[in-house]
Coordinates of N, CA and C in Angstrom, one line a residue:
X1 N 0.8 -1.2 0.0 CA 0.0 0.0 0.0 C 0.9 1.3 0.0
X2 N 0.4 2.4 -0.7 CA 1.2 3.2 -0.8 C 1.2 4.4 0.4
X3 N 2.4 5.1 0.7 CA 2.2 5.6 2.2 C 0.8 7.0 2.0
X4 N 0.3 7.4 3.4 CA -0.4 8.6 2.9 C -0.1 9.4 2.6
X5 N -1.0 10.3 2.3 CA -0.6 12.0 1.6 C -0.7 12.5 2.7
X6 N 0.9 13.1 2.8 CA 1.2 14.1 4.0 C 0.3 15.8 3.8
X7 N -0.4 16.2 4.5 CA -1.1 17.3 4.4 C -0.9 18.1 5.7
X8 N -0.3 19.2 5.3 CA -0.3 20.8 6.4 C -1.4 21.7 5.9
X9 N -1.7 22.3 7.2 CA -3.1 23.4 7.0 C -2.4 24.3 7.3
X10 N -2.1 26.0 6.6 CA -1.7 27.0 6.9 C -3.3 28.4 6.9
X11 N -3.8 28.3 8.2 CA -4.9 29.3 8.1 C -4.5 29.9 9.5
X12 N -5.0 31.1 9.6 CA -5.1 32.1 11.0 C -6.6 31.9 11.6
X13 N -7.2 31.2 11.2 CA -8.2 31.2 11.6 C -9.0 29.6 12.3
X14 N -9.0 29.2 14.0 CA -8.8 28.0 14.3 C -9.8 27.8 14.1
X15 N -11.5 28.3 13.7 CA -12.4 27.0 13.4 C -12.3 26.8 12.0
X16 N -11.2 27.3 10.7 CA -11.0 27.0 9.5 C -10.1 25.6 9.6
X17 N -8.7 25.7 10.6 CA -8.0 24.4 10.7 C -8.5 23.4 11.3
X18 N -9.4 23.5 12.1 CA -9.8 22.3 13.0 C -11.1 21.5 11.9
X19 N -11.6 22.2 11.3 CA -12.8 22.1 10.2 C -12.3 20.8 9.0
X20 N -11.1 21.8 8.7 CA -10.3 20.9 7.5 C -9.2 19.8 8.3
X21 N -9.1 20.2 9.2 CA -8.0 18.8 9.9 C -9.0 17.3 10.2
X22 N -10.4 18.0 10.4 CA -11.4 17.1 10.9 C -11.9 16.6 9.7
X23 N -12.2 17.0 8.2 CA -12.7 16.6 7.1 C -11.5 14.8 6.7
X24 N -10.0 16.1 6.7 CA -9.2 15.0 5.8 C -8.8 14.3 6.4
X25 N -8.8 14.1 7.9 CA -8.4 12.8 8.6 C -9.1 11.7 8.6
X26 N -10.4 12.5 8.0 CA -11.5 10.9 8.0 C -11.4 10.3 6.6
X27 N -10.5 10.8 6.0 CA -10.6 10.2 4.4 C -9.1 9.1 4.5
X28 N -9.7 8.1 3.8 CA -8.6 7.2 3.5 C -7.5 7.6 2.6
X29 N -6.4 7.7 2.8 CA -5.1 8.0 2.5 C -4.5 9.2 2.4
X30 N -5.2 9.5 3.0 CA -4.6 11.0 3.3 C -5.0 11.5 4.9
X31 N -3.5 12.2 5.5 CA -3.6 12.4 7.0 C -2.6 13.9 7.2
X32 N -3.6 14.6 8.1 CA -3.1 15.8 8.2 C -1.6 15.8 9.6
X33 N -0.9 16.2 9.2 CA 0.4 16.1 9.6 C 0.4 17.1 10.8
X34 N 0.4 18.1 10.4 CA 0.2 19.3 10.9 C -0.3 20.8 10.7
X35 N -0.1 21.6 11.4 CA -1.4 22.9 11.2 C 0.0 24.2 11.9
X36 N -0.2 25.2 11.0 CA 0.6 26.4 11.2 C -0.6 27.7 11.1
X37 N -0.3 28.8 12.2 CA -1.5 29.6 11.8 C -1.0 31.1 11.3
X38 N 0.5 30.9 10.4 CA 0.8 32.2 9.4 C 2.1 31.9 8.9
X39 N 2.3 32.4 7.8 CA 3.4 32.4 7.0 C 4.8 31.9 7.2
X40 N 4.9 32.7 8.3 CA 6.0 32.5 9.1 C 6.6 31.2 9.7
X41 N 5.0 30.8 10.2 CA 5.4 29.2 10.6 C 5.8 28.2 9.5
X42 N 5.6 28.3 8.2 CA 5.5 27.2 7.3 C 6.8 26.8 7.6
X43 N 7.8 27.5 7.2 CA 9.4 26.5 6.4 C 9.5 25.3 8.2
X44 N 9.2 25.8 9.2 CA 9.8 25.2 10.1 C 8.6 23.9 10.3
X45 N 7.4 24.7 9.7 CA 6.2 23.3 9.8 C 6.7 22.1 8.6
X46 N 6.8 22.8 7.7 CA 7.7 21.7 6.5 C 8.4 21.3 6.8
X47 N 9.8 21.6 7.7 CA 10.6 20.9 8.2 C 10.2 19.8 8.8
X48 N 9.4 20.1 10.2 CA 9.1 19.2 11.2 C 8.2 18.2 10.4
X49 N 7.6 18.5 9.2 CA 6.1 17.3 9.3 C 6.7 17.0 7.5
X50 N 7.1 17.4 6.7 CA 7.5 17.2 5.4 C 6.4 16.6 4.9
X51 N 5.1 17.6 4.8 CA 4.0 17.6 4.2 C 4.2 17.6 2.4
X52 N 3.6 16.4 2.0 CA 3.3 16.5 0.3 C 2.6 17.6 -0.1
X53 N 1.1 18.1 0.8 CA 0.4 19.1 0.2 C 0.4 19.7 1.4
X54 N 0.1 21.0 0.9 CA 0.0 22.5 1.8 C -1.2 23.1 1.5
X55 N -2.2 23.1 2.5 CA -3.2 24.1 1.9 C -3.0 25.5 2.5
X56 N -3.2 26.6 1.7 CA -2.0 27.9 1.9 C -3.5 29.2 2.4
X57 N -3.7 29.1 3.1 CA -4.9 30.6 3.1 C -3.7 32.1 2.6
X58 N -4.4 32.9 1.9 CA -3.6 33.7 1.6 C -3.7 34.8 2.4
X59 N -4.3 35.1 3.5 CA -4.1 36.8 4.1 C -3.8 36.5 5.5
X60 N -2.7 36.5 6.3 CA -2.4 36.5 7.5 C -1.7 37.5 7.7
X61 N -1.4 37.7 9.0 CA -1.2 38.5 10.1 C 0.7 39.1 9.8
X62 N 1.0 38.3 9.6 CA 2.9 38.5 9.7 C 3.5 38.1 7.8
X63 N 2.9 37.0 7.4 CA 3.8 36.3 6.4 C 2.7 36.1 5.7
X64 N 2.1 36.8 4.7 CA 0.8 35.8 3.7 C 1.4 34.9 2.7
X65 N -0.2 34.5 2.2 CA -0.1 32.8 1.7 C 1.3 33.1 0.5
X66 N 1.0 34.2 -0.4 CA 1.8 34.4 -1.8 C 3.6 34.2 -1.2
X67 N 3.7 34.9 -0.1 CA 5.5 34.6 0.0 C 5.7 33.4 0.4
X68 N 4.9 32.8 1.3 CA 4.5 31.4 2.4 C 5.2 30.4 1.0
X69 N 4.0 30.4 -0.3 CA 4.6 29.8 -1.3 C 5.4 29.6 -1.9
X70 N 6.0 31.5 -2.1 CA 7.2 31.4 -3.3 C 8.6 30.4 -2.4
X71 N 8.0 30.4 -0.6 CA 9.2 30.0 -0.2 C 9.5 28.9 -0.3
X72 N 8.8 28.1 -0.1 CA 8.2 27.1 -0.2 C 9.0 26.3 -1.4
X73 N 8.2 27.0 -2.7 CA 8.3 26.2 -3.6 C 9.9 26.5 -4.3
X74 N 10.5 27.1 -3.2 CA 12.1 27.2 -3.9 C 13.2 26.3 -2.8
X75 N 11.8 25.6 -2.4 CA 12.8 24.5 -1.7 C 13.5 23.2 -2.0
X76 N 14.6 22.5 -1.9 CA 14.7 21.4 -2.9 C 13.7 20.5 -3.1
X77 N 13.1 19.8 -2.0 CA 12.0 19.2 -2.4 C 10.9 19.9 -1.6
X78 N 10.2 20.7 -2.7 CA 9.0 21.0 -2.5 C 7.9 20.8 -2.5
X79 N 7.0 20.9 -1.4 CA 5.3 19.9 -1.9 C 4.8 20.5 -2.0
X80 N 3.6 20.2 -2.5 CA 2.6 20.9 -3.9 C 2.0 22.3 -2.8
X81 N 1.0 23.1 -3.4 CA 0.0 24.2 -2.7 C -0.7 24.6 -3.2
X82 N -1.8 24.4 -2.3 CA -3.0 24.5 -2.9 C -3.7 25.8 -1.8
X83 N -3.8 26.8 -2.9 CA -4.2 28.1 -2.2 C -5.9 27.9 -1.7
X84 N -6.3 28.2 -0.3 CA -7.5 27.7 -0.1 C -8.0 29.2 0.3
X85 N -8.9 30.1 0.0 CA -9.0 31.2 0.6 C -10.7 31.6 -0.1
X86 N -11.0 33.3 0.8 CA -12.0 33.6 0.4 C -11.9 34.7 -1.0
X87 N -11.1 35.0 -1.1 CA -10.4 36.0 -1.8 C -9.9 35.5 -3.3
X88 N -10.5 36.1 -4.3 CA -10.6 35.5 -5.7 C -10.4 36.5 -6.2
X89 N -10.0 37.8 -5.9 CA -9.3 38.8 -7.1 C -8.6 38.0 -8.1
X90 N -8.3 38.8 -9.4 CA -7.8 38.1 -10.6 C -6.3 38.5 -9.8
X91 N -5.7 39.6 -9.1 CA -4.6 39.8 -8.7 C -3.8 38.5 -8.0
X92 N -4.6 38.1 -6.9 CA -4.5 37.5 -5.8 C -4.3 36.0 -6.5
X93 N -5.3 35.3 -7.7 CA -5.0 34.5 -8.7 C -4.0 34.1 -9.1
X94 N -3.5 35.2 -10.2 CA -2.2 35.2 -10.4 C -0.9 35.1 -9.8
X95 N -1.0 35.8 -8.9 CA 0.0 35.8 -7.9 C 0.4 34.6 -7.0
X96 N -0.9 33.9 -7.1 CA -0.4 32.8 -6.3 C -0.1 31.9 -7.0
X97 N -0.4 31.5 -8.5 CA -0.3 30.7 -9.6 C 1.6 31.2 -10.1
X98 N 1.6 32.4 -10.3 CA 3.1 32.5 -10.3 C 4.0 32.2 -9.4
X99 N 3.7 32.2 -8.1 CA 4.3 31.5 -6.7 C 4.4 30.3 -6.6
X100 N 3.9 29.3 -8.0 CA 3.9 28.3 -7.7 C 3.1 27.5 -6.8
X101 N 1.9 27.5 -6.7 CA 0.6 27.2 -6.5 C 0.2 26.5 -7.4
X102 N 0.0 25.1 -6.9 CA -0.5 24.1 -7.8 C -2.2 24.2 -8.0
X103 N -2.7 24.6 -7.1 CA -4.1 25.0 -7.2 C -4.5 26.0 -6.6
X104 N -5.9 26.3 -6.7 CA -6.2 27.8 -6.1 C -7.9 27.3 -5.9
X105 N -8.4 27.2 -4.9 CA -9.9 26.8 -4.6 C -10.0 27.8 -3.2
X106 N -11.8 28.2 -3.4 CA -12.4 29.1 -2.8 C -12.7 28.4 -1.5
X107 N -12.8 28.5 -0.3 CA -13.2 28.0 1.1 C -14.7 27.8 1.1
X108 N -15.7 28.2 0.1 CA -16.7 28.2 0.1 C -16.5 26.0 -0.8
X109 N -15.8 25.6 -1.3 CA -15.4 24.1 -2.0 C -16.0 23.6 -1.0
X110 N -16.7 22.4 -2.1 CA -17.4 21.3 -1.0 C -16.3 20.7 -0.6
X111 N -16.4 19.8 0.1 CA -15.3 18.8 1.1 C -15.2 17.9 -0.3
X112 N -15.7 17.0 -0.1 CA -15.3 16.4 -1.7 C -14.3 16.7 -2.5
X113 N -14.6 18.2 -3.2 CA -13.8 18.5 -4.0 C -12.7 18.9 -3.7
X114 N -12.3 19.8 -2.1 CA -11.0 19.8 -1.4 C -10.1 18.4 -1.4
X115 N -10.9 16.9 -1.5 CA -10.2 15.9 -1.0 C -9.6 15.6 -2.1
X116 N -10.4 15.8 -3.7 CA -10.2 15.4 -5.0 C -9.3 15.8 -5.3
X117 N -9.1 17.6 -4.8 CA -8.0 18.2 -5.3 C -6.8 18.0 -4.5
X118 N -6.8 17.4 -3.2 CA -5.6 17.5 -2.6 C -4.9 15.9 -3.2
X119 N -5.2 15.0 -3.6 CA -5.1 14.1 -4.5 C -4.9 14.6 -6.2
X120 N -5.1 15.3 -6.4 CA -4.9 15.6 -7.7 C -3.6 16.6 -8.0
X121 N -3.5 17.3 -6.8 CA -2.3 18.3 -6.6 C -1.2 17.2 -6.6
X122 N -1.2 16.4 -5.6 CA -0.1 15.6 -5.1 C 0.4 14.7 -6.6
X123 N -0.5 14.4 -7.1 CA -0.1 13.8 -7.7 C 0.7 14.4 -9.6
X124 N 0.6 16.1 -8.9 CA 1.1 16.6 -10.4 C 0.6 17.6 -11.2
X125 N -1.3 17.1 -10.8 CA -2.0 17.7 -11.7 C -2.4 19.0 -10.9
X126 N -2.5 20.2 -11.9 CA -2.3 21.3 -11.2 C -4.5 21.1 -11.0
X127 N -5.1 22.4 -10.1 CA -6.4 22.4 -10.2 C -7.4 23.9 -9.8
X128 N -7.9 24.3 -10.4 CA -8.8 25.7 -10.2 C -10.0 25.1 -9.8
X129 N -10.7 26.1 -8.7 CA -12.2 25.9 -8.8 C -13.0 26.7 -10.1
X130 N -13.8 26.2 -10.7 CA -14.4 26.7 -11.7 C -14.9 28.2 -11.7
X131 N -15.4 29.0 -10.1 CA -15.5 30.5 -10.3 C -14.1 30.9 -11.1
X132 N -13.1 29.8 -10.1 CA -11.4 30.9 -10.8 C -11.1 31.0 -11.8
X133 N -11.6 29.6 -12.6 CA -11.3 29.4 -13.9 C -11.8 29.8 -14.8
X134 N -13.1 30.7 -14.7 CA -13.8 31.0 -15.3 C -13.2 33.1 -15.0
X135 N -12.9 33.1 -14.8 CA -12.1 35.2 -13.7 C -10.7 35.0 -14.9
X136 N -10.0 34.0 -15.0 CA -8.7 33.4 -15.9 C -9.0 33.6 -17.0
X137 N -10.4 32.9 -18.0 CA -11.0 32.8 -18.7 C -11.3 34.2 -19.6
X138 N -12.2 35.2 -18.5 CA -12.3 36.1 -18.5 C -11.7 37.3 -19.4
X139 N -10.2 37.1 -17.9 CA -9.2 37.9 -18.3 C -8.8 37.7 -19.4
X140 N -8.3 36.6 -20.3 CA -8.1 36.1 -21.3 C -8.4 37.0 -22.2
X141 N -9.5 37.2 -22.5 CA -10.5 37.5 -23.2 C -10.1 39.0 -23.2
X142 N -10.4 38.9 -22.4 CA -10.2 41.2 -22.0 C -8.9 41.3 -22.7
X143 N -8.1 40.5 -22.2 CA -6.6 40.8 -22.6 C -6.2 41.2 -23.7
X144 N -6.9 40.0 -24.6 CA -6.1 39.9 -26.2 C -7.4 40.9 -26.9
X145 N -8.9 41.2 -26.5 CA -9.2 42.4 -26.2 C -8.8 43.3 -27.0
X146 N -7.9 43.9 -25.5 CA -6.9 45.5 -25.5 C -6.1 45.1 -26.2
X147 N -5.1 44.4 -26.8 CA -4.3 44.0 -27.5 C -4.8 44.3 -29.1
X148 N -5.6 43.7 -29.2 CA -6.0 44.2 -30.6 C -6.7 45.6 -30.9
X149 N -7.3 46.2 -29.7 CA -7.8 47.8 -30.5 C -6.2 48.4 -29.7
X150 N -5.5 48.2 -29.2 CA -4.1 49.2 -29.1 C -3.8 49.1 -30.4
X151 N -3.4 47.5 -30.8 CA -2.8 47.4 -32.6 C -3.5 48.3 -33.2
X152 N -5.1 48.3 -33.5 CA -4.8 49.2 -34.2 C -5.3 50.3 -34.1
X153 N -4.9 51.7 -32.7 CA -4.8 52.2 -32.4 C -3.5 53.0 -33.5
X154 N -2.6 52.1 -32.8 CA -1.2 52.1 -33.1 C -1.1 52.6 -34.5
X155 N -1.6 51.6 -35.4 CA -1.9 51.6 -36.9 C -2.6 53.2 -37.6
X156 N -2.6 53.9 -36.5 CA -3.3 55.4 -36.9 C -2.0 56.1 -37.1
X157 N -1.2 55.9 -36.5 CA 0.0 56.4 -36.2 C 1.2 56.6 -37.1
X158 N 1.9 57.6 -37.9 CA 3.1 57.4 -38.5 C 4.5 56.6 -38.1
X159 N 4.8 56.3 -38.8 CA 6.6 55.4 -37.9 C 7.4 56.3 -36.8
X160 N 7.3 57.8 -37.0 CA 8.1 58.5 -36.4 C 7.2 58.7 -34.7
X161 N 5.8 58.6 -35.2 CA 4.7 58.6 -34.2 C 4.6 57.6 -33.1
X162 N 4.8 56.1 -33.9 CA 5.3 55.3 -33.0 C 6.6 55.2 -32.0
X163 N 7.6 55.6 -32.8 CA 8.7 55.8 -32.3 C 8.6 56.8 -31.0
X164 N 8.1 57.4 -31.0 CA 7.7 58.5 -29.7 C 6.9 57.5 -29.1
X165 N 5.8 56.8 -29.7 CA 5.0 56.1 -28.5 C 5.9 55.0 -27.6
X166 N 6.9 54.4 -28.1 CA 8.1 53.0 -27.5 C 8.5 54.0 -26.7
X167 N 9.1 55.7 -26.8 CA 10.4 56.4 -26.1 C 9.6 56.5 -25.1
X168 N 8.4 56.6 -24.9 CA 7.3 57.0 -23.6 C 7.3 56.3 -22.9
X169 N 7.0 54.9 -23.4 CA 6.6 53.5 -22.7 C 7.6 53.0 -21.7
X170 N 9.1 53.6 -22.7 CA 10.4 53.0 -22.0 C 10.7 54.3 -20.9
X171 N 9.6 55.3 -20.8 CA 10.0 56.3 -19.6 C 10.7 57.4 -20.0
X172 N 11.0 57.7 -21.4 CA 12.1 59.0 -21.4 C 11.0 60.3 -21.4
X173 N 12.2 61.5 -20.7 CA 11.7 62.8 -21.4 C 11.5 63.1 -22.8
X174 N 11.1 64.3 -22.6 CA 11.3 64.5 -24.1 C 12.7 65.0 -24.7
X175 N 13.7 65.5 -23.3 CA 15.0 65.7 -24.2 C 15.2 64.2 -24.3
X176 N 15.1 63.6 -23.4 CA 15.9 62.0 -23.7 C 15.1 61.7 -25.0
X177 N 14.1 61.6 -25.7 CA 13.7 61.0 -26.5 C 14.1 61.9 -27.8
X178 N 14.5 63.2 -27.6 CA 15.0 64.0 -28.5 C 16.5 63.7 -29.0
X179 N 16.8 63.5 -28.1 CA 18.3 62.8 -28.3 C 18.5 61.4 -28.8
X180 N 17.4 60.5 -28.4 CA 17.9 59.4 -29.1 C 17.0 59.2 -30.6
X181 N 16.3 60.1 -30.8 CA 15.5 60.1 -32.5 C 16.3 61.6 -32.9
X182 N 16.9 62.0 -32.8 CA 17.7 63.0 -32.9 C 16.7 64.0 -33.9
X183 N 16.2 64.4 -33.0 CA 14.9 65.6 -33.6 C 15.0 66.5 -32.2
X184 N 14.4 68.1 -32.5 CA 14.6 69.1 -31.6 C 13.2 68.5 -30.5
X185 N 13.3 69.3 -29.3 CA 12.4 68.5 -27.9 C 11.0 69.5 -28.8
X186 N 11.2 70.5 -29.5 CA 10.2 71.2 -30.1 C 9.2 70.5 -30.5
X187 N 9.9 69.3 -31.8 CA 9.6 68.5 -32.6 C 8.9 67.0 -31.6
X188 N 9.5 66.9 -30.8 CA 9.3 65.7 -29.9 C 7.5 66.4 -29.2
X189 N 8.0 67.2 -28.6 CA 6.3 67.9 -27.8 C 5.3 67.9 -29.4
X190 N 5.7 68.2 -30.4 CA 4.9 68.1 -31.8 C 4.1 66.5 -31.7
X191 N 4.9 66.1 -32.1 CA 4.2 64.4 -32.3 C 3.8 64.1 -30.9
X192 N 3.9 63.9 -29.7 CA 3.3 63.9 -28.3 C 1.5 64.3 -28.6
X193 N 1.7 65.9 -29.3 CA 0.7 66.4 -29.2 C -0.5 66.0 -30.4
X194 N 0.4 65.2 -31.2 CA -0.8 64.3 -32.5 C -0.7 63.2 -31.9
X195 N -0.4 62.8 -31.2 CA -0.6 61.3 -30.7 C -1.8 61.0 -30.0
X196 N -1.7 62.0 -29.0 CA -3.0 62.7 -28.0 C -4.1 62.3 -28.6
X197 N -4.1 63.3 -29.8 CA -5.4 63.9 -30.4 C -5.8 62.8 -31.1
X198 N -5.0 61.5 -32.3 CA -5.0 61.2 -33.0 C -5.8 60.0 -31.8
X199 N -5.1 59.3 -31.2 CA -5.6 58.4 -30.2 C -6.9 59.1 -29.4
X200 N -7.2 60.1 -28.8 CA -8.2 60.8 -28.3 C -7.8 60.1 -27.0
X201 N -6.6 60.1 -26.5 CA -6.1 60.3 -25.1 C -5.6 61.9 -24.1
X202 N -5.4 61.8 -22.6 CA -4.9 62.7 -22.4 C -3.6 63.2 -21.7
X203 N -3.0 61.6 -21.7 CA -1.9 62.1 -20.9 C -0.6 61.1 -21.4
X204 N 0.6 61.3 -21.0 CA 1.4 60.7 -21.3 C 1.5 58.8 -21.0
X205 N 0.5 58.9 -19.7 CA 0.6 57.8 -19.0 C 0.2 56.9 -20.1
X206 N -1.4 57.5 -20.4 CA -2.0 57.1 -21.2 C -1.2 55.7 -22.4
X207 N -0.4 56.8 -22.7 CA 0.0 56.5 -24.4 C 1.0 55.1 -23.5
X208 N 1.9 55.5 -22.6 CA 2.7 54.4 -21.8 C 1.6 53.1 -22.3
X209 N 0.5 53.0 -21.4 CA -0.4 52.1 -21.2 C -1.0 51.0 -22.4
X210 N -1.4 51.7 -23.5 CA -1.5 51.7 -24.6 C -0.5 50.9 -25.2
X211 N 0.8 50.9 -25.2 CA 1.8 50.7 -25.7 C 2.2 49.5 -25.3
X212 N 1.8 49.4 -23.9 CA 1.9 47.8 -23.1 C 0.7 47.3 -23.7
X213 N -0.4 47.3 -23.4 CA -1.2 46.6 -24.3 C -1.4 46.1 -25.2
X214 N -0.2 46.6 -26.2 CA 0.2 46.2 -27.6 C 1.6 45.6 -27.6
X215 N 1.9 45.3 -26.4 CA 3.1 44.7 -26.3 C 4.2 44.8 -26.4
X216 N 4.7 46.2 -27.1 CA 5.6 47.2 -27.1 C 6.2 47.1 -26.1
X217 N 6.2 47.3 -25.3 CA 7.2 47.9 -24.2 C 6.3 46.8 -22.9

């Protein structure tokens, strides 16, 4: 038989750990190791209990879930994490998913599906709850979006017009940008001021923004 699935609960909140300590101990093959109640405790809870899965709440008091993880998962052998929280910003998402968060499920998850996923983490496969996946989805969508009306945004623009739009993006003044298209700052405030109008923006930031969105800069 194969050994259990080591499982640590990292929440600030003791009727959230006693809840979930009390779900997964009743499930066959899997047994909760131990319980930390912030950030800070994890590396030394991982030491002491060398948990395969971590369920990570993300907003505590000293150390939240996002560093708790990145620390985590830059350990040599690191076990999986599964962000468990109430908090589903697309920010908060991300962030945990780049931290190396093998999953990301809402505290509102039936028991079931917490047990499915802490089995399904362990074993590799990464797992979203469907609100999340659907916020991911979303964004997607919005993304490539802005992506396409910046392109052709952009496409209104002359080459020299663009060229001012990259020197923005990358942060220069206008002497700096005057100097490196080697045109007077006269000439540089010129095209700034068609760019504006031609885009029907109003500020410098603007055009920065724009320019990310198109992937420019």
């Amino acid at each position: 038989m194969s050994p259990p699935l080591r499982v640590l609960i990292v929440d600030d909140d003791a009727l959230v750990r006693a809840g979930l300590s009390m779900m997964l101990d009743g499930v066959h093959g899997i047994t909760v190791v131990g319980q930390a109640t912030d950030g800070d405790e994890v590396p030394a809870a991982a030491d002491a209990h060398a948990p395969h899965v971590v369920l990570m709440d993300l907003r505590m008091a000293r150390v939240n879930g996002i560093t708790a993880t990145r620390r985590l998962r830059r350990r040599r052998r690191p076990p999986e994490v599964i962000v468990l929280t109430t908090f589903d910003s697309d920010e908060n998402i991300l962030h945990a998913l780049r931290a190396g968060a093998g999953g990301f499920l809402l505290k509102d998850t039936p028991p079931a599906q917490i047990v499915r996923a802490v089995r399904q983490v362990a074993a590799g496969d990464p797992i979203l709850s469907p609100r999340v996946m659907r916020r991911l989805m979303d964004r997607a969508v919005l993304q490539a979006d802005a992506h396409q009306r910046a392109r052709t945004a952009l496409a209104m623009l002359t080459a020299r017009e663009n060229d001012v739009v990259l020197a923005i993006a990358r942060g220069y003044t206008n002497a700096e940008i005057a100097a490196e298209l080697s045109m007077s700052v006269a000439t540089v405030k010129a095209h700034v001021s068609s760019i504006l109008g031609k885009l029907d923006l109003d500020n410098r930031t603007q055009i920065a923004l724009l320019a990310h969105d198109a992937d420019l800069a």
